[in-house]
Short mmCIF file of C-alpha atoms in Angstrom, two decimals:
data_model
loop_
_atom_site.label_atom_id
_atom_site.label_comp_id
_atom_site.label_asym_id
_atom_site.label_seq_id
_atom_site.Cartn_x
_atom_site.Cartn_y
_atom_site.Cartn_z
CA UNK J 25 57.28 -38.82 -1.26
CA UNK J 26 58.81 -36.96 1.97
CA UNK J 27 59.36 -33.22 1.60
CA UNK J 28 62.04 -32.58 3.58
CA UNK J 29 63.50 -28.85 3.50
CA UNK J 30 67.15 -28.23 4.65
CA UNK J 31 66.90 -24.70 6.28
CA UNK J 32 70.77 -22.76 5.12
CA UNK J 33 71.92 -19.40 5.69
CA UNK J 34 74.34 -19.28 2.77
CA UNK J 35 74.03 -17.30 -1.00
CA UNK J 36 72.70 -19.67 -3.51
CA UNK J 37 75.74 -19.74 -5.26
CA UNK J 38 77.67 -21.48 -2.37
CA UNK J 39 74.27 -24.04 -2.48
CA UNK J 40 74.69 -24.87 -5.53
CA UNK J 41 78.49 -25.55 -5.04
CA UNK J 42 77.46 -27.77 -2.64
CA UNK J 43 75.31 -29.44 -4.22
CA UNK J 44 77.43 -30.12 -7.59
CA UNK J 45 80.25 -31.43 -5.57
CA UNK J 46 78.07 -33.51 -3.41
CA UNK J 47 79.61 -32.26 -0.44
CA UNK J 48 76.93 -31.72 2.33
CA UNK J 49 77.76 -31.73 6.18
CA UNK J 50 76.49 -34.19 8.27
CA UNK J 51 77.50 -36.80 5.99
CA UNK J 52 75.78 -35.47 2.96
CA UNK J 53 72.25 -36.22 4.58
CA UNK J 54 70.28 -34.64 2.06
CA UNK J 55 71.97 -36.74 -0.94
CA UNK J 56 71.14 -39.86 1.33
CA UNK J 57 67.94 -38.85 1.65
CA UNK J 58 66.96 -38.10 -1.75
CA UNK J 59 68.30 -42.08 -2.61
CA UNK J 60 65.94 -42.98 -0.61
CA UNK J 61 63.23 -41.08 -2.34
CA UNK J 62 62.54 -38.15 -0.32
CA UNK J 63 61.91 -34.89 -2.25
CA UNK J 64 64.89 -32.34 -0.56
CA UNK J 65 64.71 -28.67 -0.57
CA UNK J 66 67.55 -26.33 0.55
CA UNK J 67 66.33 -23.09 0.85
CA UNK J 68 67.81 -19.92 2.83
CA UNK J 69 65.67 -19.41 5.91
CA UNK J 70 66.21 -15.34 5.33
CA UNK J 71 64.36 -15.36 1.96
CA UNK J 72 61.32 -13.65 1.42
CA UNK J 73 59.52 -17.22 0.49
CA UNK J 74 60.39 -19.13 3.05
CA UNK J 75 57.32 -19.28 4.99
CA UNK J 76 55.71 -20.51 2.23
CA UNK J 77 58.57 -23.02 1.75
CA UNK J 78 58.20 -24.69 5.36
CA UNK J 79 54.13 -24.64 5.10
CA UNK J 80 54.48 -26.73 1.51
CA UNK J 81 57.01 -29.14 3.25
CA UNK J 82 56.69 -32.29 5.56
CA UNK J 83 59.71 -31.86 7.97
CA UNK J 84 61.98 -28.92 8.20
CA UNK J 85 65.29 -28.80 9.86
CA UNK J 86 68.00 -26.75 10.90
CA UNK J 87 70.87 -29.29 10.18
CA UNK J 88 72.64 -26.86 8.03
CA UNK J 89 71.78 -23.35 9.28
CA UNK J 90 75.31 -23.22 10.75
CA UNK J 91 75.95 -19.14 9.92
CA UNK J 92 72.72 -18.37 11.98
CA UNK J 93 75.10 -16.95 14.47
CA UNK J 94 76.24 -14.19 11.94
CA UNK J 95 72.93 -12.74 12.02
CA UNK J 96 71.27 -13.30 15.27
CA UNK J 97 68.65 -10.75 15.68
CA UNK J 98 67.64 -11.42 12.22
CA UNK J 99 67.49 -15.35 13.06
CA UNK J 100 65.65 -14.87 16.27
CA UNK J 101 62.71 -12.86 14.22
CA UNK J 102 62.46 -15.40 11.71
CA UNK J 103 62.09 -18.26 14.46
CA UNK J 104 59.08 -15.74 15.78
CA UNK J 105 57.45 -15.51 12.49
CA UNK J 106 57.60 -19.21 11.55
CA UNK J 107 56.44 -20.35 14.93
CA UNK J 108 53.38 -18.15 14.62
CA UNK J 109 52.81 -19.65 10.92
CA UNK J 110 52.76 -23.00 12.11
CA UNK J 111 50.91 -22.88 15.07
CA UNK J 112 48.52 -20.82 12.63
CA UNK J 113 48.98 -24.15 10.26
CA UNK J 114 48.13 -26.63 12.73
CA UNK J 115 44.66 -26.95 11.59
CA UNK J 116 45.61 -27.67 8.54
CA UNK J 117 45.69 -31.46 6.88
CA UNK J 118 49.27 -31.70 7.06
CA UNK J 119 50.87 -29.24 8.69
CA UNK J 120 55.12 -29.36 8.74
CA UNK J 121 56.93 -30.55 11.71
CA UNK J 122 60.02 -29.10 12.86
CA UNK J 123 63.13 -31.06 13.99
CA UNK J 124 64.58 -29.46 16.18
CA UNK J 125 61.68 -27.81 17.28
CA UNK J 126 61.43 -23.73 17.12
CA UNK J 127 61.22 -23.26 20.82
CA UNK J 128 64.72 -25.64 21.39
CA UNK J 129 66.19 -23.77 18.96
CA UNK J 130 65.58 -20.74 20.74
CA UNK J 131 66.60 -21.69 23.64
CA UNK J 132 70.14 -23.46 22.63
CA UNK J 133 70.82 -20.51 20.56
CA UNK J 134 71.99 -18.44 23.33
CA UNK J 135 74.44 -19.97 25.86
CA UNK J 136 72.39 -18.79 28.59
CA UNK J 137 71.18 -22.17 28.60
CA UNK J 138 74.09 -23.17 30.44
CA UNK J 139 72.26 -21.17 33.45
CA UNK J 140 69.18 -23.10 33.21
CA UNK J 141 71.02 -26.36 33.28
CA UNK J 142 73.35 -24.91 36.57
CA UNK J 143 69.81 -24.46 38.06
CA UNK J 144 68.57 -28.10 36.95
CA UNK J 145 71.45 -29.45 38.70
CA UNK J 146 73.69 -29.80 36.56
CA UNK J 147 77.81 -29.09 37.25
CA UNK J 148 78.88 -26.25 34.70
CA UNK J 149 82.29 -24.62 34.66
CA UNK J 150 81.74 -21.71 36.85
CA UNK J 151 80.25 -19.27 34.70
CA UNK J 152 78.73 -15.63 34.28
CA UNK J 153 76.88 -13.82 31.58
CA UNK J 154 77.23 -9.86 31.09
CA UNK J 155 76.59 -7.12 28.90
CA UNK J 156 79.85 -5.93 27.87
CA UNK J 157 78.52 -3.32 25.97
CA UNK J 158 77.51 -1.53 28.85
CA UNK J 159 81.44 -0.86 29.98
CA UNK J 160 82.88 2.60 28.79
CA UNK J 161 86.13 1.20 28.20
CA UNK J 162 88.66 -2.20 28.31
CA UNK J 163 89.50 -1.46 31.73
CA UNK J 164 86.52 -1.04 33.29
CA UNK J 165 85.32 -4.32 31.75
CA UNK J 166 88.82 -5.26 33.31
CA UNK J 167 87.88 -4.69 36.59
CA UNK J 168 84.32 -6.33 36.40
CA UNK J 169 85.95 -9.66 35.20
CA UNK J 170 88.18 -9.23 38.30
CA UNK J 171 85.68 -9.34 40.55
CA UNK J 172 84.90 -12.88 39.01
CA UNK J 173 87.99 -13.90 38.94
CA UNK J 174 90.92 -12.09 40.90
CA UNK J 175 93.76 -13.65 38.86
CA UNK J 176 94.73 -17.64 36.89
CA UNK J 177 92.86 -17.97 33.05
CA UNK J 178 89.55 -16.98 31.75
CA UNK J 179 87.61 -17.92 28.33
CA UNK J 180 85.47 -15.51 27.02
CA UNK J 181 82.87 -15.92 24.31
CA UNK J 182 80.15 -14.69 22.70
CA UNK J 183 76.56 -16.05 24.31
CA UNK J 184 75.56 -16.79 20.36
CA UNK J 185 78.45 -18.58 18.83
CA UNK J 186 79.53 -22.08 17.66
CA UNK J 187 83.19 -23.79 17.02
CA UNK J 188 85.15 -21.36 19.49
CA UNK J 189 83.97 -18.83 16.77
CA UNK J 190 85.26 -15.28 18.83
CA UNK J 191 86.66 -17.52 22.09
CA UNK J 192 89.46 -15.92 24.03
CA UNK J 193 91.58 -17.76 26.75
CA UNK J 194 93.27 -14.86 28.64
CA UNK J 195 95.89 -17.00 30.43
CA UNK J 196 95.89 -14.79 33.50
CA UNK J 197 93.31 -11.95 34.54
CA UNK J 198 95.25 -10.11 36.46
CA UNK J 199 98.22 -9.54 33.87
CA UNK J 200 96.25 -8.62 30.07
CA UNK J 201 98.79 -8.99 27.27
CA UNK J 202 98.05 -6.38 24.46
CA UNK J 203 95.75 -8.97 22.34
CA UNK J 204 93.84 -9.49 25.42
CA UNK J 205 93.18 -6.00 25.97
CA UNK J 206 92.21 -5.37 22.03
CA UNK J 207 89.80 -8.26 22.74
CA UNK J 208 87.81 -6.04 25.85
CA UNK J 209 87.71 -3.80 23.64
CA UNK J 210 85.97 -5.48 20.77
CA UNK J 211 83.79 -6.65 23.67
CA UNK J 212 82.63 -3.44 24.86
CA UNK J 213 82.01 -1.82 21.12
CA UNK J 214 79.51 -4.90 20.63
CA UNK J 215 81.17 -6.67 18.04
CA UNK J 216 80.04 -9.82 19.96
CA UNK J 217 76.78 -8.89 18.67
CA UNK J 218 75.58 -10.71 21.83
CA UNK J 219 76.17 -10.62 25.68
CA UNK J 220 79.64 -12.12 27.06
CA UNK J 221 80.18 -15.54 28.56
CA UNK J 222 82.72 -15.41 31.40
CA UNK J 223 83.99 -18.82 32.31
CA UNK J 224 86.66 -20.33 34.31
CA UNK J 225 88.89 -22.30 32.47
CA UNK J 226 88.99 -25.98 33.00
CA UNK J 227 92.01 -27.78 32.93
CA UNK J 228 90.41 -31.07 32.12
CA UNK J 229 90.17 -30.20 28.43
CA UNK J 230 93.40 -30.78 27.99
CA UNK J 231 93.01 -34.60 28.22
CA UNK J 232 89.69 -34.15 26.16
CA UNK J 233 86.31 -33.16 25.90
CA UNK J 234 83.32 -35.79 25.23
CA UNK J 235 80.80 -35.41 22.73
CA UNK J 236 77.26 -37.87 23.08
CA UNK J 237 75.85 -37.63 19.97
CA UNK J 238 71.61 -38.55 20.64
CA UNK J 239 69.42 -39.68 17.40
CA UNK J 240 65.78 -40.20 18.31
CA UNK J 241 65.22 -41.42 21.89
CA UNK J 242 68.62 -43.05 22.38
CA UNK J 243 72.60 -42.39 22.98
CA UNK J 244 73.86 -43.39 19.53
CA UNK J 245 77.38 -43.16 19.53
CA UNK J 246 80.43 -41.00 21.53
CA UNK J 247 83.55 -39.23 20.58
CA UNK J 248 86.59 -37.92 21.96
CA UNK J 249 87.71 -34.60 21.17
CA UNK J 250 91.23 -33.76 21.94
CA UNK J 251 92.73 -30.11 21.39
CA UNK J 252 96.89 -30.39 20.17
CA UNK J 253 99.21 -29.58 22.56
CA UNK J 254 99.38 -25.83 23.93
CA UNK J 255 95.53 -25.74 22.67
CA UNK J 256 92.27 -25.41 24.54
CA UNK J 257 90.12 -25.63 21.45
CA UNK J 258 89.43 -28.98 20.29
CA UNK J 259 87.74 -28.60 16.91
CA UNK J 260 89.84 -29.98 13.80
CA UNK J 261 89.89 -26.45 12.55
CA UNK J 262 92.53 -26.10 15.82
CA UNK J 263 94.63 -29.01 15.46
CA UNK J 264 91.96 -30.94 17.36
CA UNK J 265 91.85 -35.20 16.84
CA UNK J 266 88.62 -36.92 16.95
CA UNK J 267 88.36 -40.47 18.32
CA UNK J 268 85.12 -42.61 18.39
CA UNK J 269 84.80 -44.28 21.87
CA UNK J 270 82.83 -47.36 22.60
CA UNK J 271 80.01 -46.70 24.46
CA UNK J 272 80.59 -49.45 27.15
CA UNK J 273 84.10 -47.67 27.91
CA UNK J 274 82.45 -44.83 29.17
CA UNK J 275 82.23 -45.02 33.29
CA UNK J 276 78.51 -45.76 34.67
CA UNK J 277 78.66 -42.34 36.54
CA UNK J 278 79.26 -40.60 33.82
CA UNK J 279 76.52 -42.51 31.39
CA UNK J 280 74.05 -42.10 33.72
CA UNK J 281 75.13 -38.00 33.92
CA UNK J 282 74.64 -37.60 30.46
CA UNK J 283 71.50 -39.52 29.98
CA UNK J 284 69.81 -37.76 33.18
CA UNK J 285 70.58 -34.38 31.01
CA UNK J 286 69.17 -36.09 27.58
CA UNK J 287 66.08 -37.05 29.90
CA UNK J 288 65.68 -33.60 31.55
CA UNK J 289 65.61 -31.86 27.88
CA UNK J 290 63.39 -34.38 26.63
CA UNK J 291 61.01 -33.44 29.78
CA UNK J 292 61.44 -29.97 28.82
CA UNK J 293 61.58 -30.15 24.90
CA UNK J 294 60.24 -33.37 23.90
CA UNK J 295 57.61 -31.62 21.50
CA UNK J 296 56.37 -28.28 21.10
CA UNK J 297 53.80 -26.56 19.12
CA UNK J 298 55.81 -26.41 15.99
CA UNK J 299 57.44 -30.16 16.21
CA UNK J 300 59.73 -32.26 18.35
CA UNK J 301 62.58 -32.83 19.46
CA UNK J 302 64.74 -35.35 17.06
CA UNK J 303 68.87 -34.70 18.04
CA UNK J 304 70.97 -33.46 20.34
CA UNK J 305 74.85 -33.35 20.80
CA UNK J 306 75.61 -33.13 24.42
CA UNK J 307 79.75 -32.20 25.11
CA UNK J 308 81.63 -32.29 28.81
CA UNK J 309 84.48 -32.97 30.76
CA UNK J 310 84.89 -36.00 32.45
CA UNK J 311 87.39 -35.66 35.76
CA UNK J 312 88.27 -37.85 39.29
CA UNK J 313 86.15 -35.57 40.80
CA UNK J 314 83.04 -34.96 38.61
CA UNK J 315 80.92 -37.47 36.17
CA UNK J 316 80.48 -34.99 33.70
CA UNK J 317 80.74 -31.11 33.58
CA UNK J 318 78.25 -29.57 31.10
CA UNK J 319 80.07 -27.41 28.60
CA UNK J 320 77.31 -27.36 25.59
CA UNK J 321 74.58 -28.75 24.55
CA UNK J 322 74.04 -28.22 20.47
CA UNK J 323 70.54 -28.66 19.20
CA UNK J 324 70.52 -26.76 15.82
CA UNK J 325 73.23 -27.57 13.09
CA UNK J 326 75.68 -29.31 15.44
CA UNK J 327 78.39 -31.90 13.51
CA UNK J 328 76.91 -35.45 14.59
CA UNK J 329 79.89 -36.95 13.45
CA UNK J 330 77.33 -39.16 11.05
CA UNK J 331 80.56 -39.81 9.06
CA UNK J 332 81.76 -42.33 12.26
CA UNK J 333 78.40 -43.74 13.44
CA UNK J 334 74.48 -43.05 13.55
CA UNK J 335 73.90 -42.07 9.92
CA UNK J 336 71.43 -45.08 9.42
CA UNK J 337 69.49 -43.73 12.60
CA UNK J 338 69.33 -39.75 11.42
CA UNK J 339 67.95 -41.18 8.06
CA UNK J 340 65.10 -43.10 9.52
CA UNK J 341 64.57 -40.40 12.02
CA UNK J 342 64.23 -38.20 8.91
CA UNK J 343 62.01 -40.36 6.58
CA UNK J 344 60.02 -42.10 9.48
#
């Protein structure tokens, strides 16, 4: 029997909500799983047993950790102290693996990816990170967003954040509207509780962002995420629509974008010492002139819209 562990970051009353109503993200993977005869254990990564926990199970994973981003200094220094208990493991009989493994998830926790990718060779929306912290007030952080960008729109996000969680479009940086100055503000008295993204806002979104959704070693399946009219966010939450689309609709330039980035992460993250690499939801912009402009990559708790396609392929991944 497979011990699988489902890493959360919410109370154990809200678990145990879930798991009387049977209502699990992704699809309800860890009912599937236990069907299928796998022993499944959903356990808060912040409590005091948990290293215990992942040592006594098979494969862990951060499939439903989503609320890491509320407490990201606490996160970071549990990833540190169950990487070191691991690699301590490893000469053990069985020691666990981790899917995603703890160095990926370091490293996609913090949007500074994105700058790693640019580097790769990768197109990006033109982006900068900053401390905004380190501003004395709205309008000096004001002028040091001008000098990226004299005047048109702006997002702005927190480096550690998922669904648009704390996003700001500022339609025009030369003329701040009252909510967009309350927003510096909150910047520069760290309620981002991490740096500050600058990017350039991409018109493209409007007719959709992409999302390739990766199980295992292969492109499983593709969605379309459109925001509503007058929105740049494209998560349901926002009025967004998903729509599933074929894999052979998708233009050769841009397939062969997307799985050049899959490849380069798998080069880079294919294993490490605590596990391997087993997911990855890779999202973009597709325009006349650009294959495919990188706007995330999620490779901790992102939705794999398992619901539409690839649930077969995340439980063998899991049980294999």
């Amino acid at each position: 029997m497979k011990r699988i562990l489902f890493l959360t970051t919410v109370p154990p009353h809200i678990i145990q909500k879930y798991v009387s109503d049977d209502d699990w993200s992704n699809d309800m993977l860890p009912a599937h799983l236990s069907k299928r005869g796998a022993s499944v254990t959903i356990k808060r990564w912040t409590d005091e047993d948990i290293i215990t926990t992942i040592l006594d199970s098979d494969l862990v994973t951060f499939l439903w950790a989503e609320d890491y981003i509320q407490h990201p200094v606490a996160f970071r220094e549990f990833l540190e102290t169950a990487k070191k208990a691991i690699e301590i493991d490893r000469n053990g009989a069985n020691p666990p693996c981790v899917m995603n493994h703890i160095d990926l998830v370091k490293w996609n926790m913090d949007k500074s990816y994105l700058l790693d990718m640019q580097r790769a060779g990768f197109d990006i929306p033109t982006t900068e990170i900053l401390d905004a912290e380190q501003f004395s007030s709205p309008s000096a952080l004001h002028q040091r967003l001008q000098m990226f960008q004299l005047s048109g729109s702006v997002v702005l996000k927190p480096s550690i954040s998922a669904s648009s969680n704390n996003t700001r479009l500022i339609s025009d940086i030369s003329a701040l509207s009252n909510d967009d100055t309350a927003y510096l503000d909150s910047c520069t008295k760290g309620d981002l509780q991490s740096s500050l993204v600058i990017q350039r806002f991409e018109p493209a979104i409007a007719t959709g962002e992409y999302s390739f959704v990766f199980v295992g070693d292969r492109l499983s399946h593709v969605v379309l995420k459109s925001p509503k009219s007058g929105e740049f966010r494209c998560q349901p939450q926002f009025g967004g629509l998903l729509c599933p689309q074929p894999i052979n609709t998708i233009e050769e330039r841009t397939l062969s974008m997307v799985n050049t980035i899959f490849d380069t992460l798998r080069m880079w993250f294919g294993k490490g010492s605590t596990g391997k690499m087993g997911y990855l939801r890779i999202d973009g912009l597709v325009t006349d002139e650009t294959a495919f402009i990188l706007m995330e990559i999620e490779a901790i708790e992102p939705c794999l819209y398992l619901e539409l396609e690839g649930l077969q392929e995340m439980l063998s991944l899991l049980l294999k």
